[in-house]
């Protein structure tokens, strides 16, 4: 309503006048009590709420400006029973600092207003009710349009195809078995507030998600969203890449919501927003907000060749030695959530292992990016495992390693920032290795510094970091553990190559 026929309580606001860029202006009352009156002004960037005081009271000089970049959505609905008013609801998730908190986090802020237009000449109650609802709906549509135009980076996943909805895959056993509680308590509400239709699919066994997406009609979905740990997304990525139409299928936007123990990709997505670190349900709220905003960015996939000839696709990490040992051995402590990694680290530090092996890699600066082969995902930088690596590769002499870790995102877990400079589509692998001779105390200091991403600043002589486009790892120790995206794979020689921006990730 541009200039509503409002009560005299609105005259003070009319004298002040709406801002120059105001698109809509109207008078509402408090939805709960109806005792307070508010003047609402909608611009391209914010919803301004100003309380209108009674004529006998001093004029109100303060206004609250609600940033539309923090808005997930807005809805309108009728009043109940004999209430002829209509209601406008807007859902905001601004950054706010909690009491005794070191940094601000996104917190839900629902705003509800009641609208009753001045229709004294109209004796038809039904028509009056419809007029109120239509006006509230007009406000809701305007808020939704204004909040969407603030997306200036990336592509909305709803623009990839005609809007259909999203499939939400939940592993009820992930983490401490709380994934369904997180869905019921947070995720379902946020998707509803953002008006994103979705279908819930609960996985029932290992590789259920992999089999499902390998055969699904993906034209029915705008995006695939995983509420679990990183392992379920590993299944989904590899299921998509096993399809005959994989080139099209892998363009389906992928979203992840933290519901597991490690939640490394979710922590990385939050990190890419440049917001302060968060964990637990605050991380879920942050990732849920990014999901509902619906912007997509490119995601690198790493082709991994195992000694058996099998080919896997990874988005997160390749690990051998200490990190892989902790990841797999700490499974027995799954019921304590992400604390399992701390306990597993302490156990493994008590009896530190070293592994004999060979390592070779292609430095990123030695290989300019090429795109001619990328479209088909040919591993043009790799040669068969039984042949020597190309001459422009760097060879690390055979030695004893404590760990070898290739990171493709910033985080190794919620609280471990292994590669702080990594991005989802930087086209490189961030290779770390630690050689034998490091003390237990020094290794513990490295992992403590990794919580803030400052481990490279320690100057540890046993830690080496390189950016690479391809690598080969040849374990020589007869037994050991190797993981891809936290999932155990066959032990033996392995090599990998990055393929830049092959997939699509819902992120900032």
Short mmCIF file of C-alpha atoms in Angstrom, two decimals, residues 147-501:
data_model
loop_
_atom_site.label_atom_id
_atom_site.label_comp_id
_atom_site.label_asym_id
_atom_site.label_seq_id
_atom_site.Cartn_x
_atom_site.Cartn_y
_atom_site.Cartn_z
CA UNK A 147 15.65 -10.11 -0.77
CA UNK A 148 16.34 -12.16 -3.92
CA UNK A 149 17.73 -9.22 -5.88
CA UNK A 150 20.48 -8.95 -3.30
CA UNK A 151 22.14 -12.10 -4.70
CA UNK A 152 25.01 -10.59 -6.65
CA UNK A 153 27.41 -13.56 -6.73
CA UNK A 154 26.97 -17.02 -8.17
CA UNK A 155 23.82 -18.52 -9.66
CA UNK A 156 20.63 -19.40 -7.84
CA UNK A 157 20.10 -23.16 -7.90
CA UNK A 158 16.43 -22.52 -8.74
CA UNK A 159 17.65 -20.95 -11.99
CA UNK A 160 19.48 -24.07 -13.09
CA UNK A 161 16.15 -25.67 -14.04
CA UNK A 162 12.50 -24.88 -13.52
CA UNK A 163 11.84 -24.83 -9.77
CA UNK A 164 10.81 -28.29 -8.61
CA UNK A 165 12.14 -28.65 -5.09
CA UNK A 166 15.03 -30.37 -3.38
CA UNK A 167 15.69 -33.90 -2.19
CA UNK A 168 16.97 -33.96 1.39
CA UNK A 169 18.93 -37.12 2.17
CA UNK A 170 19.37 -37.90 5.86
CA UNK A 171 21.51 -40.59 7.42
CA UNK A 172 19.81 -41.20 10.79
CA UNK A 173 22.92 -42.99 12.11
CA UNK A 174 25.42 -40.21 11.40
CA UNK A 175 27.21 -38.48 14.23
CA UNK A 176 25.49 -39.36 17.49
CA UNK A 177 22.32 -40.38 15.69
CA UNK A 178 20.78 -36.90 15.96
CA UNK A 179 20.31 -36.11 12.28
CA UNK A 180 16.53 -36.55 12.37
CA UNK A 181 16.26 -34.34 15.44
CA UNK A 182 18.21 -31.65 13.59
CA UNK A 183 15.88 -31.97 10.61
CA UNK A 184 12.75 -31.71 12.76
CA UNK A 185 14.11 -28.94 14.94
CA UNK A 186 15.81 -26.69 12.39
CA UNK A 187 16.02 -27.75 8.75
CA UNK A 188 12.34 -28.34 8.01
CA UNK A 189 11.40 -24.95 9.46
CA UNK A 190 14.06 -23.05 7.50
CA UNK A 191 13.07 -24.67 4.20
CA UNK A 192 9.43 -23.81 4.88
CA UNK A 193 10.29 -20.21 5.72
CA UNK A 194 12.22 -19.92 2.46
CA UNK A 195 9.31 -21.52 0.57
CA UNK A 196 11.52 -24.34 -0.76
CA UNK A 197 9.53 -27.52 -1.38
CA UNK A 198 11.45 -30.63 -0.44
CA UNK A 199 11.18 -34.39 -0.11
CA UNK A 200 12.82 -36.18 2.79
CA UNK A 201 14.66 -39.44 2.06
CA UNK A 202 16.06 -41.42 5.00
CA UNK A 203 18.92 -43.70 4.04
CA UNK A 204 18.67 -47.26 5.30
CA UNK A 205 22.07 -48.82 4.57
CA UNK A 206 25.58 -48.05 3.32
CA UNK A 207 25.58 -46.94 -0.35
CA UNK A 208 21.80 -46.42 -0.30
CA UNK A 209 22.26 -42.80 -1.41
CA UNK A 210 24.79 -43.85 -4.05
CA UNK A 211 22.36 -46.33 -5.58
CA UNK A 212 19.48 -43.88 -5.33
CA UNK A 213 21.08 -40.98 -7.21
CA UNK A 214 22.62 -43.32 -9.77
CA UNK A 215 19.14 -44.27 -10.93
CA UNK A 216 17.00 -41.26 -9.98
CA UNK A 217 15.16 -39.00 -12.42
CA UNK A 218 17.12 -35.86 -11.62
CA UNK A 219 14.80 -33.65 -13.63
CA UNK A 220 12.47 -33.86 -10.62
CA UNK A 221 14.91 -31.98 -8.39
CA UNK A 222 16.54 -28.57 -8.31
CA UNK A 223 19.18 -29.75 -5.85
CA UNK A 224 20.33 -32.68 -3.72
CA UNK A 225 20.87 -31.78 -0.06
CA UNK A 226 22.69 -34.00 2.41
CA UNK A 227 22.01 -33.79 6.16
CA UNK A 228 24.75 -36.00 7.50
CA UNK A 229 28.51 -36.18 7.66
CA UNK A 230 30.81 -35.96 4.64
CA UNK A 231 30.50 -39.69 3.93
CA UNK A 232 26.96 -39.42 2.57
CA UNK A 233 27.96 -36.68 0.12
CA UNK A 234 30.85 -38.93 -0.99
CA UNK A 235 28.23 -41.55 -1.86
CA UNK A 236 26.12 -39.02 -3.76
CA UNK A 237 29.02 -37.60 -5.78
CA UNK A 238 30.22 -41.03 -6.85
CA UNK A 239 26.66 -42.18 -7.61
CA UNK A 240 26.22 -39.20 -9.92
CA UNK A 241 29.54 -39.90 -11.64
CA UNK A 242 28.53 -43.52 -12.28
CA UNK A 243 25.54 -42.48 -14.40
CA UNK A 244 25.63 -42.61 -18.19
CA UNK A 245 24.56 -38.95 -18.24
CA UNK A 246 27.16 -37.99 -15.60
CA UNK A 247 28.16 -34.79 -17.41
CA UNK A 248 24.65 -33.42 -16.91
CA UNK A 249 23.98 -35.17 -13.61
CA UNK A 250 27.03 -33.71 -11.85
CA UNK A 251 25.69 -30.23 -12.60
CA UNK A 252 22.87 -30.86 -10.13
CA UNK A 253 23.57 -28.43 -7.27
CA UNK A 254 24.72 -30.16 -4.09
CA UNK A 255 24.12 -28.86 -0.59
CA UNK A 256 25.35 -30.14 2.75
CA UNK A 257 24.03 -29.54 6.26
CA UNK A 258 26.17 -30.70 9.20
CA UNK A 259 24.69 -33.78 10.81
CA UNK A 260 27.73 -35.97 11.36
CA UNK A 261 30.88 -35.99 13.47
CA UNK A 262 33.43 -34.26 11.25
CA UNK A 263 31.30 -31.95 9.08
CA UNK A 264 34.39 -30.72 7.25
CA UNK A 265 32.68 -29.49 4.07
CA UNK A 266 30.00 -27.68 6.06
CA UNK A 267 32.70 -25.94 8.12
CA UNK A 268 34.50 -25.04 4.89
CA UNK A 269 31.34 -23.52 3.39
CA UNK A 270 30.91 -21.40 6.50
CA UNK A 271 34.59 -20.38 6.35
CA UNK A 272 34.16 -19.19 2.76
CA UNK A 273 31.60 -16.63 3.98
CA UNK A 274 34.45 -15.05 6.03
CA UNK A 275 32.32 -15.21 9.15
CA UNK A 276 33.77 -16.09 12.55
CA UNK A 277 34.13 -19.83 13.24
CA UNK A 278 31.09 -21.60 14.68
CA UNK A 279 30.21 -25.18 15.53
CA UNK A 280 27.27 -27.40 16.41
CA UNK A 281 23.81 -25.98 15.83
CA UNK A 282 25.25 -22.56 15.00
CA UNK A 283 27.06 -24.17 12.07
CA UNK A 284 23.82 -25.87 11.02
CA UNK A 285 22.01 -22.51 11.07
CA UNK A 286 24.76 -20.89 9.00
CA UNK A 287 24.77 -23.65 6.38
CA UNK A 288 20.97 -23.81 6.37
CA UNK A 289 20.88 -20.07 5.70
CA UNK A 290 23.33 -20.44 2.79
CA UNK A 291 21.29 -23.34 1.45
CA UNK A 292 18.03 -21.39 1.53
CA UNK A 293 19.67 -18.40 -0.15
CA UNK A 294 20.32 -20.84 -2.97
CA UNK A 295 23.49 -19.47 -4.54
CA UNK A 296 25.73 -22.00 -6.25
CA UNK A 297 29.44 -21.93 -6.94
CA UNK A 298 31.78 -24.29 -8.73
CA UNK A 299 33.21 -27.31 -6.90
CA UNK A 300 36.43 -29.08 -7.80
CA UNK A 301 36.36 -32.85 -8.05
CA UNK A 302 39.51 -34.90 -7.63
CA UNK A 303 39.84 -38.09 -9.63
CA UNK A 304 41.52 -40.77 -7.53
CA UNK A 305 42.98 -43.92 -9.07
CA UNK A 306 43.50 -46.91 -6.78
CA UNK A 307 45.96 -49.76 -7.34
CA UNK A 308 43.12 -52.09 -8.37
CA UNK A 309 42.23 -49.74 -11.22
CA UNK A 310 39.11 -48.42 -9.48
CA UNK A 311 38.40 -44.71 -9.95
CA UNK A 312 36.78 -42.59 -7.25
CA UNK A 313 35.83 -38.93 -7.10
CA UNK A 314 36.62 -36.86 -4.06
CA UNK A 315 35.70 -33.35 -2.91
CA UNK A 316 37.42 -33.18 0.47
CA UNK A 317 40.62 -35.08 1.25
CA UNK A 318 43.01 -37.97 0.70
CA UNK A 319 44.82 -39.16 3.83
CA UNK A 320 47.41 -41.75 4.81
CA UNK A 321 49.06 -42.26 8.17
CA UNK A 322 48.16 -40.40 11.35
CA UNK A 323 45.05 -38.56 10.08
CA UNK A 324 43.59 -41.65 8.41
CA UNK A 325 44.36 -43.80 11.46
CA UNK A 326 42.55 -41.36 13.79
CA UNK A 327 39.56 -41.09 11.44
CA UNK A 328 38.98 -44.83 11.19
CA UNK A 329 40.08 -45.95 14.66
CA UNK A 330 37.93 -43.30 16.36
CA UNK A 331 34.79 -44.87 14.87
CA UNK A 332 34.54 -46.88 18.08
CA UNK A 333 33.93 -43.60 19.94
CA UNK A 334 31.19 -42.37 17.58
CA UNK A 335 28.66 -41.93 20.38
CA UNK A 336 30.58 -38.96 21.80
CA UNK A 337 30.26 -36.98 18.55
CA UNK A 338 33.10 -34.79 17.32
CA UNK A 339 35.01 -35.42 20.56
CA UNK A 340 35.83 -38.81 19.07
CA UNK A 341 38.59 -37.16 17.00
CA UNK A 342 40.20 -35.61 20.07
CA UNK A 343 40.15 -38.92 21.90
CA UNK A 344 41.41 -40.75 18.82
CA UNK A 345 44.23 -38.22 18.44
CA UNK A 346 45.37 -38.71 22.03
CA UNK A 347 45.28 -42.49 21.68
CA UNK A 348 47.32 -42.42 18.47
CA UNK A 349 49.82 -39.92 19.89
CA UNK A 350 50.49 -42.32 22.75
CA UNK A 351 51.80 -44.89 20.26
CA UNK A 352 52.92 -42.83 17.29
CA UNK A 353 53.41 -44.80 14.09
CA UNK A 354 55.62 -44.09 11.10
CA UNK A 355 55.15 -45.43 7.58
CA UNK A 356 57.66 -46.08 4.81
CA UNK A 357 56.65 -44.77 1.40
CA UNK A 358 57.27 -42.74 -1.73
CA UNK A 359 55.60 -39.49 -2.76
CA UNK A 360 55.60 -37.53 -6.02
CA UNK A 361 53.60 -34.54 -7.14
CA UNK A 362 53.13 -32.00 -9.92
CA UNK A 363 53.52 -28.50 -8.46
CA UNK A 364 50.67 -26.18 -9.40
CA UNK A 365 53.09 -23.59 -10.76
CA UNK A 366 54.55 -26.17 -13.18
CA UNK A 367 51.25 -26.93 -14.87
CA UNK A 368 49.16 -24.13 -16.41
CA UNK A 369 45.46 -24.83 -16.43
CA UNK A 370 44.11 -26.51 -19.54
CA UNK A 371 40.47 -27.04 -20.35
CA UNK A 372 40.52 -29.05 -23.58
CA UNK A 373 40.55 -32.38 -21.76
CA UNK A 374 38.68 -31.29 -18.66
CA UNK A 375 35.22 -31.58 -20.15
CA UNK A 376 35.55 -35.35 -20.40
CA UNK A 377 37.47 -35.63 -17.11
CA UNK A 378 40.43 -37.38 -18.71
CA UNK A 379 43.25 -37.82 -16.19
CA UNK A 380 45.72 -36.33 -18.66
CA UNK A 381 48.27 -35.53 -15.95
CA UNK A 382 48.53 -39.14 -14.77
CA UNK A 383 50.37 -42.12 -16.22
CA UNK A 384 49.75 -45.77 -15.24
CA UNK A 385 50.94 -46.66 -11.75
CA UNK A 386 53.49 -49.13 -13.12
CA UNK A 387 55.26 -46.35 -15.05
CA UNK A 388 57.53 -43.60 -13.69
CA UNK A 389 55.91 -40.22 -13.15
CA UNK A 390 56.58 -37.53 -15.80
CA UNK A 391 59.84 -35.60 -15.62
CA UNK A 392 58.26 -32.31 -14.54
CA UNK A 393 56.98 -33.89 -11.32
CA UNK A 394 58.76 -33.42 -7.98
CA UNK A 395 60.00 -36.64 -6.36
CA UNK A 396 60.22 -36.98 -2.59
CA UNK A 397 62.89 -39.54 -1.78
CA UNK A 398 61.75 -42.73 -0.12
CA UNK A 399 61.39 -42.03 3.58
CA UNK A 400 59.36 -42.53 6.71
CA UNK A 401 56.21 -40.43 7.01
CA UNK A 402 53.98 -39.75 9.99
CA UNK A 403 51.20 -38.55 7.71
CA UNK A 404 50.40 -37.51 4.15
CA UNK A 405 47.30 -35.36 3.70
CA UNK A 406 45.92 -33.80 0.52
CA UNK A 407 43.18 -31.26 1.25
CA UNK A 408 40.68 -29.99 -1.31
CA UNK A 409 38.68 -27.75 1.06
CA UNK A 410 39.72 -25.54 3.96
CA UNK A 411 38.61 -27.74 6.87
CA UNK A 412 39.47 -31.25 7.96
CA UNK A 413 36.72 -31.15 10.60
CA UNK A 414 34.55 -28.52 12.28
CA UNK A 415 37.46 -27.30 14.39
CA UNK A 416 40.48 -28.11 12.21
CA UNK A 417 41.36 -25.61 9.48
CA UNK A 418 43.98 -27.59 7.61
CA UNK A 419 44.14 -25.44 4.47
CA UNK A 420 42.90 -21.93 5.34
CA UNK A 421 43.64 -20.57 1.85
CA UNK A 422 41.74 -23.30 0.03
CA UNK A 423 38.55 -22.56 -1.90
CA UNK A 424 35.95 -24.89 -3.36
CA UNK A 425 37.09 -24.21 -6.94
CA UNK A 426 40.73 -23.13 -6.74
CA UNK A 427 41.88 -25.94 -9.04
CA UNK A 428 44.60 -27.17 -6.69
CA UNK A 429 45.21 -29.79 -4.05
CA UNK A 430 46.79 -28.60 -0.82
CA UNK A 431 49.38 -31.24 0.02
CA UNK A 432 50.82 -31.61 3.53
CA UNK A 433 53.21 -34.25 4.77
CA UNK A 434 54.97 -34.76 8.08
CA UNK A 435 58.19 -36.75 8.16
CA UNK A 436 59.46 -39.07 10.86
CA UNK A 437 61.44 -37.55 13.71
CA UNK A 438 58.77 -35.14 14.87
CA UNK A 439 58.12 -35.38 18.59
CA UNK A 440 54.70 -36.13 20.03
CA UNK A 441 54.64 -32.67 21.61
CA UNK A 442 55.45 -30.96 18.29
CA UNK A 443 52.79 -32.95 16.46
CA UNK A 444 50.24 -32.03 19.12
CA UNK A 445 51.22 -28.35 18.75
CA UNK A 446 50.61 -28.61 15.00
CA UNK A 447 47.09 -29.92 15.48
CA UNK A 448 46.32 -27.36 18.18
CA UNK A 449 47.48 -24.58 15.83
CA UNK A 450 45.35 -26.10 13.08
CA UNK A 451 42.27 -25.08 15.06
CA UNK A 452 43.01 -21.50 14.03
CA UNK A 453 44.74 -22.34 10.75
CA UNK A 454 48.14 -21.13 11.98
CA UNK A 455 50.06 -24.42 11.88
CA UNK A 456 52.23 -23.30 8.96
CA UNK A 457 53.39 -20.31 11.01
CA UNK A 458 55.10 -22.59 13.53
CA UNK A 459 58.01 -23.24 11.20
CA UNK A 460 58.05 -26.95 11.98
CA UNK A 461 60.94 -28.53 9.99
CA UNK A 462 59.08 -31.83 9.68
CA UNK A 463 55.99 -30.25 8.03
CA UNK A 464 55.97 -29.63 4.26
CA UNK A 465 53.18 -27.86 2.37
CA UNK A 466 52.81 -27.60 -1.41
CA UNK A 467 50.04 -26.67 -3.84
CA UNK A 468 49.77 -29.38 -6.49
CA UNK A 469 47.61 -30.39 -9.44
CA UNK A 470 48.39 -34.10 -9.31
CA UNK A 471 50.13 -36.54 -6.96
CA UNK A 472 51.19 -40.15 -6.53
CA UNK A 473 51.53 -41.89 -3.18
CA UNK A 474 53.14 -45.33 -2.85
CA UNK A 475 53.00 -46.88 0.63
CA UNK A 476 55.78 -49.38 1.22
CA UNK A 477 54.76 -50.42 4.73
CA UNK A 478 52.80 -53.68 4.53
CA UNK A 479 49.82 -52.46 6.54
CA UNK A 480 48.10 -49.15 6.99
CA UNK A 481 44.95 -47.10 6.48
CA UNK A 482 44.07 -44.84 3.58
CA UNK A 483 40.94 -42.69 3.40
CA UNK A 484 39.16 -40.61 0.77
CA UNK A 485 36.74 -38.00 2.17
CA UNK A 486 36.98 -39.82 5.50
CA UNK A 487 35.93 -43.16 3.97
CA UNK A 488 38.33 -46.10 4.08
CA UNK A 489 39.56 -47.29 0.67
CA UNK A 490 41.84 -50.10 -0.42
CA UNK A 491 45.40 -49.80 0.82
CA UNK A 492 48.14 -49.44 -1.77
CA UNK A 493 49.57 -47.11 -4.40
CA UNK A 494 47.22 -44.27 -5.34
CA UNK A 495 47.33 -41.22 -7.56
CA UNK A 496 45.07 -38.24 -8.01
CA UNK A 497 44.38 -35.28 -10.28
CA UNK A 498 42.20 -32.23 -9.75
CA UNK A 499 39.42 -31.32 -12.20
CA UNK A 500 38.47 -27.73 -11.66
CA UNK A 501 34.85 -26.63 -11.20
#
